[in-house]
PDB file of N, CA and C in Angstrom:
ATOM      1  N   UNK C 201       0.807  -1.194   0.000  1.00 46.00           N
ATOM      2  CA  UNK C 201       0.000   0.000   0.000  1.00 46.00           C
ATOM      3  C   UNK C 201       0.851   1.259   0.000  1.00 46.00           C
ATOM      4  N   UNK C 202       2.110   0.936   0.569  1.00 52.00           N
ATOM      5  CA  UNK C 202       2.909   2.328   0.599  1.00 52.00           C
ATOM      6  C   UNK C 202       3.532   2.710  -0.760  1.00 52.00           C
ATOM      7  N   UNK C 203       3.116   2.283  -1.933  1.00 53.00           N
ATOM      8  CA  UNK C 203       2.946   3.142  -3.436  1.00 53.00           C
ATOM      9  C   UNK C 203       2.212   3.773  -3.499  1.00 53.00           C
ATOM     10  N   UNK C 204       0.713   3.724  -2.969  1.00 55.00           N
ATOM     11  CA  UNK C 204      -0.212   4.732  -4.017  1.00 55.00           C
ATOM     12  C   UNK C 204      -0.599   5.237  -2.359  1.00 55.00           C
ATOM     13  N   UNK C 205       0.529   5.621  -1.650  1.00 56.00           N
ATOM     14  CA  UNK C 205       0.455   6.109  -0.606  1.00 56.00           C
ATOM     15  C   UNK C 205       0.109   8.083  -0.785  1.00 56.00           C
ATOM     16  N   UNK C 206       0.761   8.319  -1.818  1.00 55.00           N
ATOM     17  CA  UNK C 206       0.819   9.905  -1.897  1.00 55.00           C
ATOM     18  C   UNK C 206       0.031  10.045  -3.218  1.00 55.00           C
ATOM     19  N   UNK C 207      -0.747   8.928  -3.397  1.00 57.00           N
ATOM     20  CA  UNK C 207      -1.751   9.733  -4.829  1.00 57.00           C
ATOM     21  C   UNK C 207      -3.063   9.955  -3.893  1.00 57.00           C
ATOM     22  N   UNK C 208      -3.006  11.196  -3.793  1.00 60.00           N
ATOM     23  CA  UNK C 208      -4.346  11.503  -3.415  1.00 60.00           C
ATOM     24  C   UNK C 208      -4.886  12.770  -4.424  1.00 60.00           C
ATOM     25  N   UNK C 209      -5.907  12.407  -5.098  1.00 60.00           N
ATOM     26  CA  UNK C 209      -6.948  12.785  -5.986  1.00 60.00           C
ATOM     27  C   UNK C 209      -6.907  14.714  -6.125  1.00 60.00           C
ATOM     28  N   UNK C 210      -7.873  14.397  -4.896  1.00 63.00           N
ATOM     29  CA  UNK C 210      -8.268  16.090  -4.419  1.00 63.00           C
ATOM     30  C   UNK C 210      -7.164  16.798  -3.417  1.00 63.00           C
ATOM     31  N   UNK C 211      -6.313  16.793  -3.705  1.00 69.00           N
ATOM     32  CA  UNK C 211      -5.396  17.285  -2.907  1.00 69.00           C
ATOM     33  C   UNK C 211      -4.866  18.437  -3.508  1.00 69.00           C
ATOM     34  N   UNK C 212      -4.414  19.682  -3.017  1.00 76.00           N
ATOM     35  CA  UNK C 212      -4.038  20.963  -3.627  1.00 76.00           C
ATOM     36  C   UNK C 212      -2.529  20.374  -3.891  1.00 76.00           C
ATOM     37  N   UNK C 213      -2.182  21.290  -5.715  1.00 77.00           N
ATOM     38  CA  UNK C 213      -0.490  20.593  -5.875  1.00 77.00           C
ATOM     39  C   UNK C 213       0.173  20.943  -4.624  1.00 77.00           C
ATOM     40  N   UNK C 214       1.278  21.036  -4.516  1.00 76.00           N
ATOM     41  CA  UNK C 214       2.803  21.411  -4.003  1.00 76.00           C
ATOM     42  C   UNK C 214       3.265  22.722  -4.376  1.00 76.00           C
ATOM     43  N   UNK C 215       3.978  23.218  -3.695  1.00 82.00           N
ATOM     44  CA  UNK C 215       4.467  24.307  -4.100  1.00 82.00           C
ATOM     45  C   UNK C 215       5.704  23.371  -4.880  1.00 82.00           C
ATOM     46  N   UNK C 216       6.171  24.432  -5.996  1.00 84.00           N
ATOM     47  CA  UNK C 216       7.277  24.019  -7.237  1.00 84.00           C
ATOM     48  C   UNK C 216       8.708  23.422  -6.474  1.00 84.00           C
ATOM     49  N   UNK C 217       8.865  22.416  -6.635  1.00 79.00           N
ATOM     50  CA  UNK C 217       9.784  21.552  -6.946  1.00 79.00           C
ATOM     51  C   UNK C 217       9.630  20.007  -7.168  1.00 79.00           C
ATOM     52  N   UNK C 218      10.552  19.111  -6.190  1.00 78.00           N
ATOM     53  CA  UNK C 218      10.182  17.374  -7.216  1.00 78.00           C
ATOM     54  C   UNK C 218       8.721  17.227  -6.829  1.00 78.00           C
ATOM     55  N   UNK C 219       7.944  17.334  -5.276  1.00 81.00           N
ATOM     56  CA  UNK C 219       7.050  16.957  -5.210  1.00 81.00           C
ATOM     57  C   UNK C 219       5.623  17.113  -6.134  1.00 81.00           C
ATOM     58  N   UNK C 220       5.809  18.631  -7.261  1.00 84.00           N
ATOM     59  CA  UNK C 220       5.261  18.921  -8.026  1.00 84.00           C
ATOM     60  C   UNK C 220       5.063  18.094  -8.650  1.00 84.00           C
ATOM     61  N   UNK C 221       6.109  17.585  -9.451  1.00 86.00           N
ATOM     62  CA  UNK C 221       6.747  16.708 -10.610  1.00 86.00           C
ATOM     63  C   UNK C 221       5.844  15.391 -10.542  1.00 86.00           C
ATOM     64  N   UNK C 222       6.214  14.892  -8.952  1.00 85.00           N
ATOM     65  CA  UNK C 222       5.793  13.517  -8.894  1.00 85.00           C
ATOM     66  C   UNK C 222       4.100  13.528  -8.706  1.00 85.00           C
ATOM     67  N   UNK C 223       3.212  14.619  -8.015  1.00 84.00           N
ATOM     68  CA  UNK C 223       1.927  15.176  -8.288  1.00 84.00           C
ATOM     69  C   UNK C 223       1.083  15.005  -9.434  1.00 84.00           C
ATOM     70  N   UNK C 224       2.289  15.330 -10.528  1.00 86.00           N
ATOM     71  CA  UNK C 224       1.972  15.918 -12.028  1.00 86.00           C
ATOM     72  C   UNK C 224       2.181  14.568 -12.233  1.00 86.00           C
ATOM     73  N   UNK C 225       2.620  13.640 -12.041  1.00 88.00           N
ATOM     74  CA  UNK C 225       3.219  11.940 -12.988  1.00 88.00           C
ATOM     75  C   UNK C 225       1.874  11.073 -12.226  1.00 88.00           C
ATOM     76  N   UNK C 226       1.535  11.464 -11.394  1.00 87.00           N
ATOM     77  CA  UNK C 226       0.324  10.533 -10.617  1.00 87.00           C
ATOM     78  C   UNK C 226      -0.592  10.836 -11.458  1.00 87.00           C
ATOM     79  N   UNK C 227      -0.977  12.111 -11.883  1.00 87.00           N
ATOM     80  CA  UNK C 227      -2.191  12.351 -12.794  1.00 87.00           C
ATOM     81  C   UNK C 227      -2.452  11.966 -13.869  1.00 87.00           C
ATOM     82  N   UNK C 228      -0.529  12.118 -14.472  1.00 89.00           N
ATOM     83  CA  UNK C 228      -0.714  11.100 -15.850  1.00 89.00           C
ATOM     84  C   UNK C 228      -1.110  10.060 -15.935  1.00 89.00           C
ATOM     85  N   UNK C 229      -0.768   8.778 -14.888  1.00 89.00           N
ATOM     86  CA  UNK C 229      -0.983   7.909 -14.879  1.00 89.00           C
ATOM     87  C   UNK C 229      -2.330   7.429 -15.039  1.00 89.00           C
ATOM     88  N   UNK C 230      -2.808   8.461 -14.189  1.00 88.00           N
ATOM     89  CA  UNK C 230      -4.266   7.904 -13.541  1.00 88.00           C
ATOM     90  C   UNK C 230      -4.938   8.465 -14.908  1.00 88.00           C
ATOM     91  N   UNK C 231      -4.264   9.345 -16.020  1.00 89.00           N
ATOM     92  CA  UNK C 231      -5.437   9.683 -17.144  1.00 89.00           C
ATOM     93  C   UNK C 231      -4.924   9.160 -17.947  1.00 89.00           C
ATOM     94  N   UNK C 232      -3.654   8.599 -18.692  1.00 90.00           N
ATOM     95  CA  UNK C 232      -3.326   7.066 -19.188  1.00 90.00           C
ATOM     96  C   UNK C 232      -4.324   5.789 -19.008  1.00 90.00           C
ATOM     97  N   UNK C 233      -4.327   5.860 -17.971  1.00 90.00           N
ATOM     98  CA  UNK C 233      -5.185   4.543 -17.659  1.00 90.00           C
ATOM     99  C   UNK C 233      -6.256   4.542 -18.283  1.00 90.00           C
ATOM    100  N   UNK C 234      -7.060   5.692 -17.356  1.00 91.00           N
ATOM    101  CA  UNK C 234      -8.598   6.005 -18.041  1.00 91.00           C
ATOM    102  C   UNK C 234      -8.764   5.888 -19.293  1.00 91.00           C
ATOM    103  N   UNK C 235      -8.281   6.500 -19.713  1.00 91.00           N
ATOM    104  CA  UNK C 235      -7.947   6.859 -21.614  1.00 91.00           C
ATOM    105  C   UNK C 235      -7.537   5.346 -22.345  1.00 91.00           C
ATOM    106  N   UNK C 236      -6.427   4.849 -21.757  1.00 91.00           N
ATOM    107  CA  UNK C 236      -6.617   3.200 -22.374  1.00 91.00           C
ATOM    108  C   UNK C 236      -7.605   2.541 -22.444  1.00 91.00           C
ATOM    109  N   UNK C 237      -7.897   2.315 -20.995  1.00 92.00           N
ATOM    110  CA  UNK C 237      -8.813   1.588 -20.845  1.00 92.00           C
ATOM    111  C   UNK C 237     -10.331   1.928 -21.727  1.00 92.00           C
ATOM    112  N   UNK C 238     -10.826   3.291 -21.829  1.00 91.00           N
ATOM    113  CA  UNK C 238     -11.896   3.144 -22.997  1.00 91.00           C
ATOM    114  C   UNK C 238     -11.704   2.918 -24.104  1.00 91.00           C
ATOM    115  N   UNK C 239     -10.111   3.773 -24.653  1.00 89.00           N
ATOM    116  CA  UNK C 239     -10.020   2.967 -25.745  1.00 89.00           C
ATOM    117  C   UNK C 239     -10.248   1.472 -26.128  1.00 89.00           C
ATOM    118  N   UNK C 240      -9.897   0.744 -25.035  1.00 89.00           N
ATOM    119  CA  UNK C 240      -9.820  -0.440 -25.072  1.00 89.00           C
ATOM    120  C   UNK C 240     -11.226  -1.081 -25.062  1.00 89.00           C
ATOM    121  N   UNK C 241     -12.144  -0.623 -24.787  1.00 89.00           N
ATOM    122  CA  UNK C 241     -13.896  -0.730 -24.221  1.00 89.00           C
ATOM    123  C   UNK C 241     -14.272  -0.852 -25.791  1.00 89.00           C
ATOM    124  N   UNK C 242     -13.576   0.369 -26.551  1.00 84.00           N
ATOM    125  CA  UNK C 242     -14.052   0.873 -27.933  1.00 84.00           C
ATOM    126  C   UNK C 242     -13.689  -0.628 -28.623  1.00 84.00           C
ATOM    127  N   UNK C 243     -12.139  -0.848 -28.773  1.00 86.00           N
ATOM    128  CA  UNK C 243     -11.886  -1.826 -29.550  1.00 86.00           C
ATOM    129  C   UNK C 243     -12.771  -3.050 -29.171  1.00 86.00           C
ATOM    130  N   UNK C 244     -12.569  -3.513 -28.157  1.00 87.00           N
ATOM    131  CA  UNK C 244     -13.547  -4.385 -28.220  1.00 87.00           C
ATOM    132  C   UNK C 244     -14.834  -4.507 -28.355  1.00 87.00           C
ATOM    133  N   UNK C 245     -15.512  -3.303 -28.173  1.00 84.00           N
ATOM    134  CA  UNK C 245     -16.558  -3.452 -28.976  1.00 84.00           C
ATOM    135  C   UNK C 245     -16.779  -3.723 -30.138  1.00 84.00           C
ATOM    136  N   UNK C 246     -15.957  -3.617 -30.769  1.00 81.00           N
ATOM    137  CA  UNK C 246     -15.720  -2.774 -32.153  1.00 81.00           C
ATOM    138  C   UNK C 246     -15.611  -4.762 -33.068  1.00 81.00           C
ATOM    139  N   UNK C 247     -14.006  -5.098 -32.472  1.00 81.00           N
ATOM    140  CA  UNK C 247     -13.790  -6.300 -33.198  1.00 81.00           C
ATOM    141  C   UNK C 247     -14.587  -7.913 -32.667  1.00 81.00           C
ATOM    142  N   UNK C 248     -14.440  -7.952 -30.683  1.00 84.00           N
ATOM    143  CA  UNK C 248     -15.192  -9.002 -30.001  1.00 84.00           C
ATOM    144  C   UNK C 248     -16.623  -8.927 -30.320  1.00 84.00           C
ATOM    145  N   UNK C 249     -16.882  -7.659 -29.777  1.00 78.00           N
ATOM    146  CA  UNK C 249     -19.133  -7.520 -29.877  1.00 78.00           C
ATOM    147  C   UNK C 249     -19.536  -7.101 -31.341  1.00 78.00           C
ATOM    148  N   UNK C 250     -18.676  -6.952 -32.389  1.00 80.00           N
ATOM    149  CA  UNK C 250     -19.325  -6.858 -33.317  1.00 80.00           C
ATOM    150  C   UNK C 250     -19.927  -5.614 -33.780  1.00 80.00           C
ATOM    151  N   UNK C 251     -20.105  -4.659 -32.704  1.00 79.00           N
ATOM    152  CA  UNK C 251     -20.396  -3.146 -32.821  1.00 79.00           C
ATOM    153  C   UNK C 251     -19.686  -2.449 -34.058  1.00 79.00           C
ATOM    154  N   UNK C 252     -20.107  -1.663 -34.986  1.00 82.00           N
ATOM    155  CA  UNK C 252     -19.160  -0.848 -35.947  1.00 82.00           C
ATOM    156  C   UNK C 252     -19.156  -0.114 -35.339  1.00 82.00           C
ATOM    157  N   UNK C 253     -17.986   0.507 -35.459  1.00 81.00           N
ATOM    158  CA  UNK C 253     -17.671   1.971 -35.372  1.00 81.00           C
ATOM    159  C   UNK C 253     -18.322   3.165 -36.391  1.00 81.00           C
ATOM    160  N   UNK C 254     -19.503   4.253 -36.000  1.00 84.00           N
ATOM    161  CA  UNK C 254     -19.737   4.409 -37.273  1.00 84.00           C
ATOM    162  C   UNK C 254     -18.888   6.291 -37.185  1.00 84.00           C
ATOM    163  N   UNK C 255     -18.959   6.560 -38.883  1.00 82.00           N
ATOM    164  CA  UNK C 255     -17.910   7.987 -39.098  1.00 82.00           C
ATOM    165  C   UNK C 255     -19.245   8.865 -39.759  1.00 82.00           C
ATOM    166  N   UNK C 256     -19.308   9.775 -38.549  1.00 87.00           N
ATOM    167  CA  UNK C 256     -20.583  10.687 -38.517  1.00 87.00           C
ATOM    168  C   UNK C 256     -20.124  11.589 -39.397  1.00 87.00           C
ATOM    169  N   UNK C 257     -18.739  12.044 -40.170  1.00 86.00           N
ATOM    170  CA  UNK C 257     -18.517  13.221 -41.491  1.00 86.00           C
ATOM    171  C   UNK C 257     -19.196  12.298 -43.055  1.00 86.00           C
ATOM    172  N   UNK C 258     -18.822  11.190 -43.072  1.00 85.00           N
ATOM    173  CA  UNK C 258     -19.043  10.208 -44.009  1.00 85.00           C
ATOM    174  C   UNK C 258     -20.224   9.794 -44.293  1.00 85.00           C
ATOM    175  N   UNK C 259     -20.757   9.200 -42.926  1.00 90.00           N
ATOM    176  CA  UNK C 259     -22.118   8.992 -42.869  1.00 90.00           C
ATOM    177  C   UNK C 259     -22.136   7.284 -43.555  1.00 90.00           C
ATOM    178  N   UNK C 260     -21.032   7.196 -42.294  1.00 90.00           N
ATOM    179  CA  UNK C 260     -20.483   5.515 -42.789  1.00 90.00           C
ATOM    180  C   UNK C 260     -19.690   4.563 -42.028  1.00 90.00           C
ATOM    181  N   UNK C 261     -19.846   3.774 -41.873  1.00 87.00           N
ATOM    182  CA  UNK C 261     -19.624   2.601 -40.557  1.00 87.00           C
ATOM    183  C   UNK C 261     -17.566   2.598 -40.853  1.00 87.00           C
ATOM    184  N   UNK C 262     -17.133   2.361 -40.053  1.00 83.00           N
ATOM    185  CA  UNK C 262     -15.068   2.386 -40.174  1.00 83.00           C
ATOM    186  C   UNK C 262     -15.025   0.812 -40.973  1.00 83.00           C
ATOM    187  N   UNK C 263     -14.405   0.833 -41.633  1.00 85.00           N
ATOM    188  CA  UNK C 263     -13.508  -0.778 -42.030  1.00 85.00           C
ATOM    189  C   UNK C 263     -12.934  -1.075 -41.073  1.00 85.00           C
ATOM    190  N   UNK C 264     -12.330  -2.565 -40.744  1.00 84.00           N
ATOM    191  CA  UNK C 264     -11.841  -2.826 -39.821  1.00 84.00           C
ATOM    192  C   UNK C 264     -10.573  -2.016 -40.011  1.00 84.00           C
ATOM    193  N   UNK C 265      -9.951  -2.242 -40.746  1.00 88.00           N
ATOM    194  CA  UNK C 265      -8.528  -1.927 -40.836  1.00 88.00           C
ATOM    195  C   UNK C 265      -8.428   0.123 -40.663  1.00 88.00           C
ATOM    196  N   UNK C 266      -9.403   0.950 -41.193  1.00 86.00           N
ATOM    197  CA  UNK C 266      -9.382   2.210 -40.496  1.00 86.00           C
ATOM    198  C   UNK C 266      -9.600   1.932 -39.155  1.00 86.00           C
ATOM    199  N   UNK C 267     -10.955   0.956 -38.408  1.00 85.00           N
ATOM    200  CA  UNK C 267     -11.118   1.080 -37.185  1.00 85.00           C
ATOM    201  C   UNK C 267      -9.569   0.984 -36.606  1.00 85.00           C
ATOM    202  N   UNK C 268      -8.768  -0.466 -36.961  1.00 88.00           N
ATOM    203  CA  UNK C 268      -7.644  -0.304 -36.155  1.00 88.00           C
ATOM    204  C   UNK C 268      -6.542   0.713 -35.939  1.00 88.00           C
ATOM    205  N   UNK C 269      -6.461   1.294 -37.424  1.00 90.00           N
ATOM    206  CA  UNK C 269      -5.511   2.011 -37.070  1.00 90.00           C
ATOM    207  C   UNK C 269      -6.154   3.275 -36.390  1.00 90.00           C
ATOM    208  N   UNK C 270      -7.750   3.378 -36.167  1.00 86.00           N
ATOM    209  CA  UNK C 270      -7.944   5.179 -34.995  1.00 86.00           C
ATOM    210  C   UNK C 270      -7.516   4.241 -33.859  1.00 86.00           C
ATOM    211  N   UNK C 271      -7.502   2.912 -33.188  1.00 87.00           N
ATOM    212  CA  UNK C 271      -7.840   2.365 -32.356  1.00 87.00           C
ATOM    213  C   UNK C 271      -6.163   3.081 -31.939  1.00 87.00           C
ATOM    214  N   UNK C 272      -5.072   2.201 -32.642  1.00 89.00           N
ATOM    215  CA  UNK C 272      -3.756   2.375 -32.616  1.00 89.00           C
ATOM    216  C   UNK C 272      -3.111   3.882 -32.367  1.00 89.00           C
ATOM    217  N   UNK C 273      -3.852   4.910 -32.803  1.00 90.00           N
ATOM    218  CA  UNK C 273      -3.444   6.206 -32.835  1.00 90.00           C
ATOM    219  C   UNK C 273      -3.594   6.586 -31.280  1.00 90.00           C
ATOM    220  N   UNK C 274      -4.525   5.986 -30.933  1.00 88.00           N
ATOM    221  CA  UNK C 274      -5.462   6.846 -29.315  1.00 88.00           C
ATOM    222  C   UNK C 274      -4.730   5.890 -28.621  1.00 88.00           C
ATOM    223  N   UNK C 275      -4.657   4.643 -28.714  1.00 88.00           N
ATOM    224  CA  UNK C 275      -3.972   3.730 -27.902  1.00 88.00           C
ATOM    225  C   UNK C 275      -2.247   4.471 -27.974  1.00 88.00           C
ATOM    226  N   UNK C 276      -1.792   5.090 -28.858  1.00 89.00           N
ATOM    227  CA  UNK C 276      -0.664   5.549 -28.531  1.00 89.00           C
ATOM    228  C   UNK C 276      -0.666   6.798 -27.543  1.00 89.00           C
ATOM    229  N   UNK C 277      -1.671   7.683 -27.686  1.00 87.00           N
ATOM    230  CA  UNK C 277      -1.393   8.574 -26.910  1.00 87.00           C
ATOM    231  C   UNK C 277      -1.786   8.275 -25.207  1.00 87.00           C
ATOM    232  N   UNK C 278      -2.759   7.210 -25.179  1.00 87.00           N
ATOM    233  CA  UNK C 278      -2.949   7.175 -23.990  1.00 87.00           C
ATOM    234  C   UNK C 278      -1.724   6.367 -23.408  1.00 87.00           C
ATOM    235  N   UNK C 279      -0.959   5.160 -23.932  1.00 87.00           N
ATOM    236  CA  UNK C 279      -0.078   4.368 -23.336  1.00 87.00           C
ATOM    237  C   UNK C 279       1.301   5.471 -23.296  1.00 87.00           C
ATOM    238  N   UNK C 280       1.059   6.955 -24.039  1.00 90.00           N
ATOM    239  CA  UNK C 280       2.318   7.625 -23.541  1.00 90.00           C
ATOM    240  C   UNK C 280       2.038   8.644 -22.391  1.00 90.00           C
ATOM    241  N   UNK C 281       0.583   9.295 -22.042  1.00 89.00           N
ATOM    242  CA  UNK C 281       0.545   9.639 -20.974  1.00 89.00           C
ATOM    243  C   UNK C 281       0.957   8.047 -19.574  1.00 89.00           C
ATOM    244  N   UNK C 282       0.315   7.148 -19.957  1.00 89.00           N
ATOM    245  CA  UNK C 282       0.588   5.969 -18.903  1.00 89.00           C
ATOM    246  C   UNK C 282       2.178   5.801 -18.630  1.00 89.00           C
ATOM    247  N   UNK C 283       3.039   5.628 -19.738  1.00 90.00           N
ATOM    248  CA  UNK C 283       4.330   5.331 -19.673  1.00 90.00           C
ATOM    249  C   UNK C 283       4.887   6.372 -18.517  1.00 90.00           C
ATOM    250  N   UNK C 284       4.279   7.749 -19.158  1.00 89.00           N
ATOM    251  CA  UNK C 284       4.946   8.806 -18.629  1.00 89.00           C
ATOM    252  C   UNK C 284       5.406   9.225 -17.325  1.00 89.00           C
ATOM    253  N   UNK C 285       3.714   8.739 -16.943  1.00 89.00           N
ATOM    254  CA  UNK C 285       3.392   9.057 -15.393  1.00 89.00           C
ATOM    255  C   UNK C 285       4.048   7.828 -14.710  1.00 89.00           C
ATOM    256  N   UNK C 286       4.009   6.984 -15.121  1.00 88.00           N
ATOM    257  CA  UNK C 286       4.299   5.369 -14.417  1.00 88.00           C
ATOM    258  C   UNK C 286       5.715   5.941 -13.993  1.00 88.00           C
ATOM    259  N   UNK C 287       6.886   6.569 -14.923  1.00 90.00           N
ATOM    260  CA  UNK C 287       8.299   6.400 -14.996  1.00 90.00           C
ATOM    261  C   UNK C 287       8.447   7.708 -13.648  1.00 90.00           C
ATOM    262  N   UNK C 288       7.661   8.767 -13.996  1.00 86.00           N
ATOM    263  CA  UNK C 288       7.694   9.931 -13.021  1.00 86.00           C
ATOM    264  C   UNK C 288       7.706   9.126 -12.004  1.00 86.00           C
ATOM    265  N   UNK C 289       6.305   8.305 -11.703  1.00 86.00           N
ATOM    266  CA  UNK C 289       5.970   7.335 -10.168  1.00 86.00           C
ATOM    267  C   UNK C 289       7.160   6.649  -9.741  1.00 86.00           C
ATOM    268  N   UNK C 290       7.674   6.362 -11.020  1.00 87.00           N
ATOM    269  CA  UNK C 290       8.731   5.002  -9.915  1.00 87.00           C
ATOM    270  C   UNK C 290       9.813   5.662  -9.567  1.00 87.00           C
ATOM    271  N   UNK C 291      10.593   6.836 -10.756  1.00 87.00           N
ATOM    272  CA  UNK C 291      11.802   7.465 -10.565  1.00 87.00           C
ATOM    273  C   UNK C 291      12.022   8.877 -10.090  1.00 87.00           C
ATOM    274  N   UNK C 292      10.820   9.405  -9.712  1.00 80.00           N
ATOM    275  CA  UNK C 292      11.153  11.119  -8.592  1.00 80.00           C
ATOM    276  C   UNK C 292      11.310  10.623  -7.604  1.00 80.00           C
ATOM    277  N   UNK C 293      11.770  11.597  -7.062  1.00 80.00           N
ATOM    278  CA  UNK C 293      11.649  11.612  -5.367  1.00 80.00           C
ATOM    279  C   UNK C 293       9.932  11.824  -4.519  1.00 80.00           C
ATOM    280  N   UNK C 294      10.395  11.013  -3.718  1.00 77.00           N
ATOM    281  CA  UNK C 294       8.676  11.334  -3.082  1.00 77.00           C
ATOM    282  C   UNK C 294       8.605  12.599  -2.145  1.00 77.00           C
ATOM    283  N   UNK C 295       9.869  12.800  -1.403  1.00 70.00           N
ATOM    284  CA  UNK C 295      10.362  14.781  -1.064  1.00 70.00           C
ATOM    285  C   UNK C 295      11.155  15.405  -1.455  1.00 70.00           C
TER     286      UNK C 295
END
């Protein structure tokens, strides 16, 4: 338990220095996650349940192969907020 000892949510930042830093890497994490994880809700809807994805400019359901690659685009940005924050978490200082 003494990891996610100093992520607390609603907490006012730090005044500027590492504890900022490591503040700021908890949030990433925690919006990495979020952000994967629906992406991930999406894809599987998408390829397991059979759901299309549909493209409201087009006025037309995604191919698989567009679905994957929006899937791949968002899955990158969320696994680089995740990376980000994870590396802040393990390698700042906690004071």
């Amino acid at each position: 338990m003494g990891f996610f000892s100093d992520f607390r949510i609603f907490e006012r930042p730090p005044k500027p220095g590492p504890r900022l830093f490591r503040w700021i890497a908890w949030r990433w994490l925690a919006l990495g996650f979020l952000f994967t994880s629906l992406i991930l809700v999406f894809a599987i809807s998408h390829f397991i349940g059979g759901e299309p994805i549909y493209y409201v400019n087009e006025k037309r359901n995604l191919t698989d192969a567009e679905a994957w690659d929006m899937i791949l685009m968002f899955l990158s940005g969320g696994g680089f907020f995740f990376i980000a924050g994870l590396l802040g978490v393990l390698y700042l200082p906690e004071h």
